[in-house]
Amino acid sequence: MDKEYKVRRAAQRQAIITKRRALTLEQVQTLSAQVRAQVLAHPFLREARTIASYLSFSGEIDTIELNQALKAQHHQVGLPVIVPQERGRMDFYRYGSLEELVLNQYKIREPVPSPEALIKPHELEVIVVPLVGFNQYGDRLGMGGGYYDRMLKKISANCLTLGLAYDFQRDDSIECKAWDMPLDEIITPTQHYRFHHKY
């Protein structure tokens, strides 16, 4: 990967993260509620699905209330668990309540792994994907760890990949490489982008 490309992506990532961190708690709550309403009304979620989600932090669109609402609608919801023995790997596990979660090495809460709670990649019907930025084609700018790009290569071709973002996270100057995995859909407070139709 050329140095200029890495520097450009790092600058794009930092610019968006700075904007995100500048949001007030009230702004995050208001905008997150607008995204959450669209997700919960999503036509693909009219029947119970097996969903991989994540726990938001650092000003991201709030997924904590979203996850609880999805569970209340009888969806199976899993959260990521980092596998420290294998670089760039994570698995998804079902969980009961937030109180059961433990902190990993990145100080992110995750389920305690157990064989019966494991959701295998081919079982996933929806994966809610965190992102820093995206462009007009659904290409995603992540945090740079590669966890989601690796996971997105393992899931079924029918699994819906759904990003959640603020409107200002769209940046059409974001480039992608062959290994980057574009998302099927991205929901922002004011838009529902559909890049690839899965249903």
Phi, psi and omega in degrees: 000130185285151186297321182299320179296315180296319180295318180296315179295321179297321179292318178297317181299313183294321181298318181287318179298321179298317177297318182295317181290342180279350180292143175282162178301321179297318178296316179301315182296316182295312182290323178295322179297324179293320177291316182301318180299320179291320180296313183293337178266005185299132183300331180287343182260016178290336173243159184299133182233163171262117191238133169262126178234199179205170176258122182290153173203167175055045174083005178295161170310128185292122177253353184295311176292324179300313181300317180296320180293321178296318179296322179295335177270014174074021171278149171275121184242129176244155177240154183286145172234122179289135177259099188295336182285346184228113186302129175077010183254141171220154175237163179248137180230139171294156179216158180272293181227166180298331182294339181279348185284152179236160180276134174268190185293343178263010182065030176255135180286138179212159179294158171280122184296137172211143185304322184286341181265351182295133172253116181284148184309320183289346179276344184289134176254335177218138171233119178272120192249126175288152178207156174266317180209168177206161178245188186290351180256359183088008174291140189249135170257114181260199181277350176100001182278340178081002183300312184285325177299320178293317181295320183294341177279346184263339187284164177298150178297340181270353181290130180279123178259122190233119177262149176241133185203162168279159180299325183288353179279353174282128178217105186287357176273355178293127178261162175232158175248172185301328183277349180287138182256110179291155180268155178286317183215153173223132178249128175242174179305330184244353187224152169233097181278131176240109184264324180222134183266126182246354186213000000 
